[in-house]
Amino acid sequence: MAFDYDDTNIFARILRGEIPNDTVAENDHALAFRDIAPKTPVHVLVIPKGAYVSFDDFAANASDAEIAGFMRLCAEVCAKEGVGLDGGNAGFRGITNAGPDGVQEVPHFHLHIMGGRPMGPMLNLRD
Ligand code: AMP
């Protein structure tokens, strides 16, 4: 599968250290940082350090170690931010947007981990 990765995107620049970020957690394969325009009290983005455009690119092409590293960091963020279900927290929503129909703004795969308040209906579609 051919995914066309644009290495000038803002998350690639964060990974290269060209622009700052508010880091929440990090491991060899993934970085988690606060969304610059949070829409909920907890709004953290988890990104792989490898060059993957979208969830489907990552799921198809990342190595097992990259996938494990990414998922473990997601778990660490949920626990650290007090939204993971382990410990009786109230939960969270994980969202990933892909492509134009998914309204993806930054073409480097990222998972939004959002919580700290009830999230409402799953989708509010607008034309
Ligand atoms: P998406 O529409 O899923 O591609 O979401 C991109 C997200 O990246 C948005 O929620 C933005 O607020 C966020 N964002 C854009 N630039 C930055 C940045 N420099 N640091 C942190 N978050 C950012």
PDB file of N, CA and C in Angstrom, residues 93 120-125:
ATOM      1  N   ARG A  93     -12.568   9.229  25.564  1.00  0.00           N
ATOM      2  CA  ARG A  93     -12.854   8.842  24.183  1.00  0.00           C
ATOM      3  C   ARG A  93     -11.572   8.908  23.386  1.00  0.00           C
ATOM      4  N   GLY A 120     -20.684  13.258  25.471  1.00  0.00           N
ATOM      5  CA  GLY A 120     -21.840  13.496  24.604  1.00  0.00           C
ATOM      6  C   GLY A 120     -21.951  12.441  23.511  1.00  0.00           C
ATOM      7  N   PRO A 121     -22.820  12.710  22.525  1.00  0.00           N
ATOM      8  CA  PRO A 121     -23.030  11.734  21.449  1.00  0.00           C
ATOM      9  C   PRO A 121     -21.736  11.462  20.698  1.00  0.00           C
ATOM     10  N   MET A 122     -21.644  10.271  20.113  1.00  0.00           N
ATOM     11  CA  MET A 122     -20.397   9.894  19.451  1.00  0.00           C
ATOM     12  C   MET A 122     -20.099  10.806  18.271  1.00  0.00           C
ATOM     13  N   LEU A 123     -21.115  11.155  17.484  1.00  0.00           N
ATOM     14  CA  LEU A 123     -20.892  11.985  16.306  1.00  0.00           C
ATOM     15  C   LEU A 123     -21.938  13.086  16.240  1.00  0.00           C
ATOM     16  N   ASN A 124     -21.502  14.245  15.762  1.00  0.00           N
ATOM     17  CA  ASN A 124     -22.421  15.341  15.492  1.00  0.00           C
ATOM     18  C   ASN A 124     -22.131  15.785  14.066  1.00  0.00           C
ATOM     19  N   LEU A 125     -22.721  15.084  13.117  1.00  0.00           N
ATOM     20  CA  LEU A 125     -22.389  15.320  11.709  1.00  0.00           C
ATOM     21  C   LEU A 125     -22.995  16.610  11.205  1.00  0.00           C
TER      22      LEU A 125
END
